[in-house]
mmCIF file of C-alpha atoms and ligand atoms in Angstrom:
data_model
loop_
_atom_site.group_PDB
_atom_site.id
_atom_site.type_symbol
_atom_site.label_atom_id
_atom_site.label_comp_id
_atom_site.label_asym_id
_atom_site.label_seq_id
_atom_site.Cartn_x
_atom_site.Cartn_y
_atom_site.Cartn_z
ATOM 1 C CA MET V 7 -26.604 -64.949 -13.986
ATOM 2 C CA ARG V 8 -24.875 -62.014 -12.295
ATOM 3 C CA LEU V 9 -25.408 -61.327 -8.613
ATOM 4 C CA GLU V 10 -26.516 -57.902 -7.469
ATOM 5 C CA LYS V 11 -24.184 -55.859 -5.260
ATOM 6 C CA THR V 12 -25.617 -53.760 -2.462
ATOM 7 C CA VAL V 13 -24.586 -50.095 -2.146
ATOM 8 C CA ALA V 14 -24.624 -47.587 0.720
ATOM 9 C CA ILE V 15 -23.976 -43.858 0.394
ATOM 10 C CA ALA V 16 -22.535 -41.603 3.105
ATOM 11 C CA GLY V 17 -23.731 -38.009 2.638
ATOM 12 C CA LEU V 18 -26.658 -36.811 0.526
ATOM 13 C CA GLY V 19 -25.268 -33.513 -0.796
ATOM 14 C CA ALA V 20 -24.342 -32.383 -4.308
ATOM 15 C CA ILE V 21 -22.676 -35.723 -5.103
ATOM 16 C CA GLY V 22 -24.402 -38.273 -2.855
ATOM 17 C CA LEU V 23 -27.981 -37.306 -3.665
ATOM 18 C CA GLU V 24 -27.330 -37.471 -7.420
ATOM 19 C CA VAL V 25 -25.712 -40.900 -7.104
ATOM 20 C CA ALA V 26 -28.555 -42.107 -4.851
ATOM 21 C CA ARG V 27 -31.209 -40.873 -7.316
ATOM 22 C CA ALA V 28 -29.507 -42.587 -10.239
ATOM 23 C CA LEU V 29 -29.204 -45.879 -8.331
ATOM 24 C CA ASP V 30 -32.833 -45.642 -7.260
ATOM 25 C CA LYS V 31 -33.890 -45.213 -10.897
ATOM 26 C CA GLY V 32 -32.114 -48.500 -11.531
ATOM 27 C CA VAL V 33 -28.597 -49.544 -12.473
ATOM 28 C CA ASP V 34 -28.194 -53.146 -13.528
ATOM 29 C CA GLY V 35 -26.315 -55.134 -10.892
ATOM 30 C CA LEU V 36 -26.479 -52.494 -8.133
ATOM 31 C CA ARG V 37 -29.042 -51.940 -5.379
ATOM 32 C CA LEU V 38 -29.080 -48.950 -3.007
ATOM 33 C CA VAL V 39 -29.815 -50.281 0.483
ATOM 34 C CA ALA V 40 -28.693 -47.564 2.918
ATOM 35 C CA VAL V 41 -27.736 -43.906 3.168
ATOM 36 C CA SER V 42 -26.423 -41.598 5.851
ATOM 37 C CA ALA V 43 -27.250 -37.905 6.237
ATOM 38 C CA ARG V 44 -26.630 -35.145 8.759
ATOM 39 C CA ASP V 45 -30.065 -33.590 8.419
ATOM 40 C CA GLN V 46 -32.517 -36.465 8.948
ATOM 41 C CA ALA V 47 -35.667 -34.466 8.092
ATOM 42 C CA LYS V 48 -34.172 -33.220 4.805
ATOM 43 C CA ALA V 49 -32.954 -36.716 3.958
ATOM 44 C CA GLY V 50 -36.410 -38.128 4.703
ATOM 45 C CA ALA V 51 -37.947 -35.581 2.321
ATOM 46 C CA ASN V 52 -35.379 -36.380 -0.385
ATOM 47 C CA LEU V 53 -35.918 -40.124 -0.025
ATOM 48 C CA ALA V 54 -39.723 -39.831 -0.009
ATOM 49 C CA GLY V 55 -39.841 -39.830 -3.795
ATOM 50 C CA PHE V 56 -37.592 -42.893 -4.125
ATOM 51 C CA SER V 57 -39.104 -46.126 -5.400
ATOM 52 C CA GLY V 58 -36.744 -48.180 -3.219
ATOM 53 C CA ARG V 59 -36.589 -47.595 0.522
ATOM 54 C CA PRO V 60 -32.916 -47.279 1.524
ATOM 55 C CA ARG V 61 -32.391 -47.294 5.288
ATOM 56 C CA LEU V 62 -31.241 -44.047 6.908
ATOM 57 C CA LEU V 63 -28.331 -45.039 9.186
ATOM 58 C CA PRO V 64 -25.396 -43.543 11.093
ATOM 59 C CA LEU V 65 -22.143 -43.329 9.107
ATOM 60 C CA GLU V 66 -20.417 -46.272 10.807
ATOM 61 C CA ALA V 67 -23.430 -48.575 10.280
ATOM 62 C CA LEU V 68 -23.392 -48.344 6.459
ATOM 63 C CA ALA V 69 -20.680 -50.980 6.153
ATOM 64 C CA ASP V 70 -22.863 -53.483 8.028
ATOM 65 C CA GLU V 71 -25.541 -53.207 5.324
ATOM 66 C CA ALA V 72 -23.754 -52.955 1.976
ATOM 67 C CA GLU V 73 -20.956 -54.548 -0.022
ATOM 68 C CA ILE V 74 -20.024 -51.200 -1.577
ATOM 69 C CA VAL V 75 -19.742 -48.081 0.602
ATOM 70 C CA VAL V 76 -19.621 -44.790 -1.303
ATOM 71 C CA GLU V 77 -18.318 -41.819 0.664
ATOM 72 C CA CYS V 78 -19.792 -38.437 -0.428
ATOM 73 C CA ALA V 79 -19.542 -36.577 2.890
ATOM 74 C CA PRO V 80 -17.320 -33.743 4.141
ATOM 75 C CA ALA V 81 -13.650 -34.674 4.657
ATOM 76 C CA ALA V 82 -14.136 -34.166 8.421
ATOM 77 C CA VAL V 83 -16.103 -37.442 8.730
ATOM 78 C CA PHE V 84 -14.083 -39.412 6.157
ATOM 79 C CA ALA V 85 -12.268 -41.532 8.763
ATOM 80 C CA GLN V 86 -15.542 -42.769 10.304
ATOM 81 C CA VAL V 87 -16.916 -44.009 6.974
ATOM 82 C CA ALA V 88 -13.620 -45.358 5.643
ATOM 83 C CA GLY V 89 -12.629 -47.063 8.902
ATOM 84 C CA ALA V 90 -15.865 -49.061 9.180
ATOM 85 C CA ALA V 91 -15.951 -50.018 5.479
ATOM 86 C CA ILE V 92 -12.347 -51.169 5.465
ATOM 87 C CA ALA V 93 -12.598 -53.071 8.752
ATOM 88 C CA ARG V 94 -15.596 -54.975 7.311
ATOM 89 C CA GLY V 95 -13.721 -55.878 4.103
ATOM 90 C CA ARG V 96 -16.044 -53.846 1.866
ATOM 91 C CA ILE V 97 -15.398 -52.062 -1.436
ATOM 92 C CA PHE V 98 -14.849 -48.459 -0.386
ATOM 93 C CA VAL V 99 -15.390 -45.724 -3.009
ATOM 94 C CA PRO V 100 -14.298 -42.297 -1.684
ATOM 95 C CA ALA V 101 -15.232 -38.894 -3.119
ATOM 96 C CA SER V 102 -13.153 -37.053 -0.480
ATOM 97 C CA VAL V 103 -9.919 -38.413 -1.933
ATOM 98 C CA GLY V 104 -7.856 -35.624 -0.371
ATOM 99 C CA ALA V 105 -8.717 -37.097 3.024
ATOM 100 C CA LEU V 106 -7.152 -40.424 2.001
ATOM 101 C CA LEU V 107 -3.675 -38.948 1.429
ATOM 102 C CA PRO V 108 -2.826 -38.401 5.125
ATOM 103 C CA ARG V 109 -4.357 -41.823 5.952
ATOM 104 C CA MET V 110 -2.507 -44.203 3.677
ATOM 105 C CA HIS V 111 -2.371 -46.726 6.559
ATOM 106 C CA LEU V 112 -5.954 -47.541 5.439
ATOM 107 C CA VAL V 113 -4.507 -49.235 2.359
ATOM 108 C CA GLU V 114 -2.508 -51.587 4.598
ATOM 109 C CA GLU V 115 -5.617 -52.216 6.734
ATOM 110 C CA ALA V 116 -7.606 -52.989 3.572
ATOM 111 C CA ARG V 117 -4.955 -55.499 2.525
ATOM 112 C CA ARG V 118 -5.407 -57.272 5.875
ATOM 113 C CA SER V 119 -9.246 -57.206 5.863
ATOM 114 C CA GLY V 120 -9.691 -57.988 2.155
ATOM 115 C CA ALA V 121 -11.349 -54.610 1.514
ATOM 116 C CA ARG V 122 -10.720 -52.682 -1.711
ATOM 117 C CA ILE V 123 -10.383 -48.906 -2.051
ATOM 118 C CA VAL V 124 -11.560 -47.843 -5.505
ATOM 119 C CA VAL V 125 -10.910 -44.166 -6.248
ATOM 120 C CA PRO V 126 -13.151 -42.702 -8.962
ATOM 121 C CA THR V 127 -11.763 -40.209 -11.473
ATOM 122 C CA GLY V 128 -14.249 -37.666 -10.061
ATOM 123 C CA ALA V 129 -14.118 -34.186 -11.572
ATOM 124 C CA LEU V 130 -10.887 -35.063 -13.401
ATOM 125 C CA LEU V 131 -10.021 -36.936 -16.594
ATOM 126 C CA GLY V 132 -7.403 -39.259 -17.972
ATOM 127 C CA LEU V 133 -6.382 -41.289 -14.916
ATOM 128 C CA ASP V 134 -6.283 -44.353 -17.201
ATOM 129 C CA ALA V 135 -3.427 -42.752 -19.172
ATOM 130 C CA VAL V 136 -1.656 -41.638 -15.983
ATOM 131 C CA ARG V 137 -1.850 -45.163 -14.536
ATOM 132 C CA ALA V 138 -0.561 -46.651 -17.762
ATOM 133 C CA ALA V 139 2.335 -44.175 -17.876
ATOM 134 C CA ALA V 140 3.167 -44.951 -14.239
ATOM 135 C CA GLU V 141 3.672 -48.630 -15.090
ATOM 136 C CA GLY V 142 6.814 -47.262 -16.803
ATOM 137 C CA SER V 143 9.011 -44.375 -15.710
ATOM 138 C CA VAL V 144 7.492 -40.931 -15.188
ATOM 139 C CA GLU V 145 9.544 -37.764 -14.933
ATOM 140 C CA SER V 146 6.855 -35.321 -13.826
ATOM 141 C CA VAL V 147 3.142 -34.887 -13.198
ATOM 142 C CA THR V 148 1.587 -31.471 -12.641
ATOM 143 C CA ILE V 149 -1.967 -30.196 -12.270
ATOM 144 C CA GLU V 150 -3.233 -26.646 -12.516
ATOM 145 C CA THR V 151 -6.652 -26.041 -10.997
ATOM 146 C CA ARG V 152 -8.568 -22.869 -11.837
ATOM 147 C CA LYS V 153 -11.710 -21.989 -9.942
ATOM 148 C CA PRO V 154 -13.785 -18.880 -9.334
ATOM 149 C CA PRO V 155 -12.769 -17.387 -5.968
ATOM 150 C CA ARG V 156 -16.026 -18.542 -4.315
ATOM 151 C CA GLY V 157 -15.130 -22.124 -5.262
ATOM 152 C CA LEU V 158 -12.087 -21.901 -2.974
ATOM 153 C CA GLU V 159 -13.642 -20.068 -0.028
ATOM 154 C CA GLY V 160 -13.314 -21.716 3.367
ATOM 155 C CA ALA V 161 -10.000 -23.476 2.666
ATOM 156 C CA PRO V 162 -7.742 -23.563 5.757
ATOM 157 C CA TYR V 163 -4.696 -22.512 3.678
ATOM 158 C CA LEU V 164 -6.420 -19.244 2.684
ATOM 159 C CA ALA V 165 -7.154 -18.412 6.331
ATOM 160 C CA GLU V 166 -3.535 -19.233 7.301
ATOM 161 C CA MET V 167 -2.193 -16.939 4.574
ATOM 162 C CA GLY V 168 -4.812 -14.225 5.235
ATOM 163 C CA LEU V 169 -6.135 -14.458 1.661
ATOM 164 C CA ASP V 170 -9.666 -13.105 1.210
ATOM 165 C CA MET V 171 -11.294 -14.609 -1.881
ATOM 166 C CA GLY V 172 -13.950 -11.877 -1.805
ATOM 167 C CA ALA V 173 -11.226 -9.334 -2.571
ATOM 168 C CA VAL V 174 -9.736 -11.093 -5.632
ATOM 169 C CA THR V 175 -10.258 -8.935 -8.724
ATOM 170 C CA GLU V 176 -7.769 -10.514 -11.151
ATOM 171 C CA PRO V 177 -6.296 -14.008 -11.727
ATOM 172 C CA MET V 178 -4.271 -15.001 -8.686
ATOM 173 C CA LEU V 179 -1.995 -17.969 -8.014
ATOM 174 C CA VAL V 180 -3.099 -18.836 -4.470
ATOM 175 C CA PHE V 181 -1.095 -22.047 -3.961
ATOM 176 C CA LYS V 182 1.913 -23.869 -5.401
ATOM 177 C CA GLY V 183 3.226 -27.047 -3.825
ATOM 178 C CA ASN V 184 2.878 -30.808 -3.837
ATOM 179 C CA ALA V 185 -0.383 -32.783 -3.662
ATOM 180 C CA LEU V 186 0.050 -33.662 0.028
ATOM 181 C CA GLU V 187 0.351 -29.978 0.993
ATOM 182 C CA ALA V 188 -2.530 -29.110 -1.359
ATOM 183 C CA ALA V 189 -4.817 -31.708 0.245
ATOM 184 C CA ARG V 190 -3.928 -30.390 3.717
ATOM 185 C CA GLY V 191 -4.545 -26.742 2.762
ATOM 186 C CA PHE V 192 -7.615 -27.270 0.566
ATOM 187 C CA PRO V 193 -9.369 -30.398 1.900
ATOM 188 C CA ALA V 194 -12.633 -29.587 0.058
ATOM 189 C CA ASN V 195 -11.168 -28.302 -3.201
ATOM 190 C CA VAL V 196 -8.414 -30.469 -4.635
ATOM 191 C CA ASN V 197 -9.595 -34.052 -4.429
ATOM 192 C CA VAL V 198 -8.651 -34.187 -8.091
ATOM 193 C CA ALA V 199 -4.984 -33.555 -7.245
ATOM 194 C CA ALA V 200 -5.102 -36.360 -4.677
ATOM 195 C CA ALA V 201 -6.614 -38.796 -7.200
ATOM 196 C CA LEU V 202 -3.984 -37.790 -9.765
ATOM 197 C CA ALA V 203 -1.211 -38.368 -7.216
ATOM 198 C CA LEU V 204 -2.530 -41.830 -6.334
ATOM 199 C CA ALA V 205 -2.875 -42.759 -10.027
ATOM 200 C CA GLY V 206 0.643 -41.667 -10.877
ATOM 201 C CA ILE V 207 3.811 -40.895 -8.930
ATOM 202 C CA GLY V 208 2.490 -40.184 -5.436
ATOM 203 C CA PRO V 209 1.611 -37.084 -3.413
ATOM 204 C CA GLU V 210 5.163 -35.859 -2.785
ATOM 205 C CA ARG V 211 6.142 -35.750 -6.460
ATOM 206 C CA THR V 212 2.818 -34.570 -7.931
ATOM 207 C CA MET V 213 2.947 -30.783 -8.215
ATOM 208 C CA VAL V 214 -0.143 -28.580 -7.858
ATOM 209 C CA GLU V 215 -1.014 -24.983 -8.721
ATOM 210 C CA ILE V 216 -4.344 -23.492 -7.610
ATOM 211 C CA TRP V 217 -5.588 -20.327 -9.265
ATOM 212 C CA ALA V 218 -8.518 -18.100 -8.282
ATOM 213 C CA ILE V 219 -9.978 -16.576 -11.456
ATOM 214 C CA PRO V 220 -12.730 -13.976 -11.019
ATOM 215 C CA GLY V 221 -15.646 -14.533 -13.398
ATOM 216 C CA LEU V 222 -14.558 -18.064 -14.358
ATOM 217 C CA ALA V 223 -17.698 -20.059 -15.157
ATOM 218 C CA ARG V 224 -16.144 -23.533 -15.037
ATOM 219 C CA ASN V 225 -13.789 -25.364 -12.690
ATOM 220 C CA THR V 226 -10.817 -26.089 -14.936
ATOM 221 C CA HIS V 227 -8.112 -28.697 -14.372
ATOM 222 C CA THR V 228 -5.078 -29.157 -16.631
ATOM 223 C CA ILE V 229 -2.791 -32.160 -16.201
ATOM 224 C CA ARG V 230 0.691 -32.382 -17.733
ATOM 225 C CA VAL V 231 2.598 -35.660 -17.731
ATOM 226 C CA GLU V 232 6.133 -36.237 -18.949
ATOM 227 C CA ALA V 233 6.848 -39.969 -19.078
ATOM 228 C CA ALA V 234 9.137 -42.364 -20.919
ATOM 229 C CA ALA V 235 6.234 -43.780 -22.938
ATOM 230 C CA ALA V 236 4.331 -40.572 -23.663
ATOM 231 C CA ARG V 237 3.981 -36.859 -23.028
ATOM 232 C CA PHE V 238 0.437 -35.615 -22.586
ATOM 233 C CA THR V 239 -1.562 -32.567 -21.574
ATOM 234 C CA MET V 240 -5.250 -32.859 -20.782
ATOM 235 C CA SER V 241 -7.749 -30.266 -19.711
ATOM 236 C CA ILE V 242 -11.296 -30.427 -18.416
ATOM 237 C CA GLU V 243 -13.791 -27.612 -17.821
ATOM 238 C CA GLY V 244 -16.455 -28.807 -15.382
ATOM 239 C CA VAL V 245 -19.792 -27.110 -14.844
ATOM 240 C CA PRO V 246 -20.157 -26.325 -11.104
ATOM 241 C CA SER V 247 -23.177 -27.905 -9.442
ATOM 242 C CA GLU V 248 -26.003 -25.567 -8.383
ATOM 243 C CA THR V 249 -26.097 -27.011 -4.863
ATOM 244 C CA ASN V 250 -22.355 -26.727 -4.187
ATOM 245 C CA PRO V 251 -20.215 -24.473 -6.447
ATOM 246 C CA ARG V 252 -17.030 -26.193 -5.210
ATOM 247 C CA THR V 253 -18.205 -29.426 -6.819
ATOM 248 C CA GLY V 254 -18.470 -30.154 -10.530
ATOM 249 C CA LYS V 255 -21.535 -31.814 -12.067
ATOM 250 C CA LEU V 256 -19.320 -34.507 -13.575
ATOM 251 C CA THR V 257 -18.350 -35.928 -10.178
ATOM 252 C CA PRO V 258 -21.563 -37.845 -9.354
ATOM 253 C CA LEU V 259 -21.589 -39.137 -12.935
ATOM 254 C CA SER V 260 -18.002 -40.321 -12.560
ATOM 255 C CA ILE V 261 -18.904 -42.154 -9.347
ATOM 256 C CA LEU V 262 -21.840 -43.775 -11.095
ATOM 257 C CA ALA V 263 -19.607 -44.870 -13.977
ATOM 258 C CA CYS V 264 -17.120 -46.225 -11.436
ATOM 259 C CA LEU V 265 -19.862 -48.202 -9.638
ATOM 260 C CA ARG V 266 -21.106 -49.606 -12.945
ATOM 261 C CA GLY V 267 -17.540 -50.708 -13.676
ATOM 262 C CA LEU V 268 -17.559 -52.761 -10.458
ATOM 263 C CA VAL V 269 -20.356 -55.009 -11.742
ATOM 264 C CA SER V 270 -20.490 -54.663 -15.539
ATOM 265 C CA THR V 271 -19.677 -57.476 -17.927
ATOM 266 C CA LEU V 272 -18.105 -55.076 -20.422
ATOM 267 C CA LYS V 273 -15.692 -52.565 -18.867
ATOM 268 C CA VAL V 274 -13.860 -49.959 -20.925
ATOM 269 C CA GLY V 275 -10.714 -48.105 -19.823
ATOM 270 C CA SER V 276 -7.913 -49.486 -17.669
HETATM 271 N N1 NAI H 311 -13.318 -36.625 -6.146
HETATM 272 C C1 NAI H 311 -13.703 -35.496 -6.732
HETATM 273 O O1 NAI H 311 -13.379 -35.210 -7.884
HETATM 274 C C2 NAI H 311 -14.514 -34.535 -5.956
HETATM 275 C C3 NAI H 311 -14.719 -34.727 -4.610
HETATM 276 N N2 NAI H 311 -15.451 -33.854 -3.869
HETATM 277 C C4 NAI H 311 -15.574 -34.120 -2.425
HETATM 278 O O2 NAI H 311 -16.671 -34.980 -2.199
HETATM 279 C C5 NAI H 311 -17.225 -34.728 -0.899
HETATM 280 C C6 NAI H 311 -18.722 -34.454 -1.030
HETATM 281 O O3 NAI H 311 -18.909 -33.334 -1.865
HETATM 282 P P1 NAI H 311 -20.334 -32.633 -2.065
HETATM 283 O O4 NAI H 311 -21.374 -33.641 -2.288
HETATM 284 O O5 NAI H 311 -20.149 -31.565 -3.066
HETATM 285 O O6 NAI H 311 -20.515 -31.952 -0.646
HETATM 286 P P2 NAI H 311 -21.863 -31.407 -0.011
HETATM 287 O O7 NAI H 311 -21.464 -30.487 1.072
HETATM 288 O O8 NAI H 311 -22.798 -30.937 -1.064
HETATM 289 O O9 NAI H 311 -22.487 -32.731 0.614
HETATM 290 C C7 NAI H 311 -22.000 -33.365 1.751
HETATM 291 C C8 NAI H 311 -23.196 -33.949 2.486
HETATM 292 O O10 NAI H 311 -22.742 -34.680 3.615
HETATM 293 C C9 NAI H 311 -23.638 -34.412 4.684
HETATM 294 N N3 NAI H 311 -23.015 -34.674 5.970
HETATM 295 C C10 NAI H 311 -22.254 -33.862 6.725
HETATM 296 N N4 NAI H 311 -21.928 -34.450 7.881
HETATM 297 C C11 NAI H 311 -22.484 -35.672 7.859
HETATM 298 C C12 NAI H 311 -22.532 -36.736 8.781
HETATM 299 N N5 NAI H 311 -21.909 -36.654 9.952
HETATM 300 N N6 NAI H 311 -23.219 -37.848 8.445
HETATM 301 C C13 NAI H 311 -23.859 -37.952 7.256
HETATM 302 N N7 NAI H 311 -23.861 -36.948 6.337
HETATM 303 C C14 NAI H 311 -23.178 -35.823 6.643
HETATM 304 C C15 NAI H 311 -24.011 -32.963 4.504
HETATM 305 O O11 NAI H 311 -25.209 -32.650 5.179
HETATM 306 C C16 NAI H 311 -24.151 -32.883 2.989
HETATM 307 O O12 NAI H 311 -25.455 -33.173 2.578
HETATM 308 C C17 NAI H 311 -16.467 -33.531 -0.333
HETATM 309 O O13 NAI H 311 -15.446 -33.961 0.539
HETATM 310 C C18 NAI H 311 -15.841 -32.900 -1.571
HETATM 311 O O14 NAI H 311 -14.638 -32.209 -1.281
HETATM 312 C C19 NAI H 311 -16.060 -32.781 -4.464
HETATM 313 C C20 NAI H 311 -15.892 -32.562 -5.799
HETATM 314 C C21 NAI H 311 -15.077 -33.383 -6.648
HETATM 315 O O1 OAA H 312 -15.221 -30.262 -8.984
HETATM 316 C C1 OAA H 312 -14.049 -29.959 -9.200
HETATM 317 O O2 OAA H 312 -13.699 -29.239 -10.135
HETATM 318 C C2 OAA H 312 -12.941 -30.540 -8.387
HETATM 319 C C3 OAA H 312 -13.056 -30.393 -6.975
HETATM 320 O O3 OAA H 312 -13.834 -29.646 -6.478
HETATM 321 C C4 OAA H 312 -12.177 -31.199 -6.153
HETATM 322 O O4 OAA H 312 -11.153 -31.695 -6.626
HETATM 323 O O5 OAA H 312 -12.524 -31.370 -5.006
#
C-alpha cells in the first residue's frame, strides 16, 4: 500500500487556487493540508467550498505541516517559502522559477538538509528532451517568448529602459540576453526561461528573446536546441488565465502533473 504525501500551497492566485481545487477534489496519494494567502478573507471564502479543511498559515509555517511545499506566490516572497521548506528537508516545488536563479545556494542547502527542489515544466514544454540532450554535449539553447504587451507590464526592465507597453502598436523585441538577465529584468514573466536554463546548459548560456506582440491571443514560447544527439525546435501557445493574463492556464495543470509524478506508480517522461 502506498503512503499519502501531504501538500501545502503558498499563494492562492491564478496558479495556487487551481492546484488547491484539484487536490481538494482528490488526487490519489496526495492530501492538501495547508495553504498561505495574503488576503485572509478572500482565502477563507475560496476555501469555504472545499471538502477538506486545509489550514490557513503564514508562509514560513507551511513547511512544518507538509512533506511537499508548492510555491505559487509572487517572486518577492519566494525566499521565505523556499528557505523554510529547504531547511526542513521538504520537497519544494517552485512556480516562481526565475527567483531560484539568483539563489542557487539553496541547492547546496537542500543537499545538506535532504530537501529536494523539483521544478515543474510550467507553461513550457519539452524539458524532458532538453535534459536528455544535456546529458551529452549541447551547443546552444534559445527561447523566444511572445506575449501581448499587457502580459509584460510591470517588469522592472521595462521601467529601467523607459518602455511603455501601452504604447506598443507593432511587434517589438523588448529584451535580448541570457536567462539570468531575463529573470532579473522580468521576474514575473520568464519563469519558463529559468526552467529551460536549469534543465539544460545553465542561465549564462541559455539565450532569451522577449517580444511584445499587440493583439496576440496566446503566450507563445519557442525553444531551439542544437545538441550532439539531436536538433529540435518546439513551440507552445498557452491560453492566458482569466485571473492573471501573465500566467498561462497550462501552468497549474503542469504543477498538478508534477505532483502526481512524485507519488505515482507509473511515471511517464524523464
Ligand atoms: N513556472 C511557470 O511556468 C510560471 C510561473 N509563474 C509564476 O508563478 C507565481 C504565481 O503566479 P500566479 O498564480 O499567476 O500569480 P497571482 O498573482 O495570480 O497569485 C499569487 C498569489 O499569491 C498571493 N500572495 C502575495 N503575497 C503573499 C504572501 N505574503 N503570502 C501568501 N500569499 C501571498 C497573492 O495574493 C496571490 O493570490 C508568480 O511568481 C509567477 O511569475 C507564472 C506563470 C508560469
Ligand atoms: O505563462 C506563460 O506563458 C509563461 C510565464 O508567464 C512565465 O514564464 O512566467
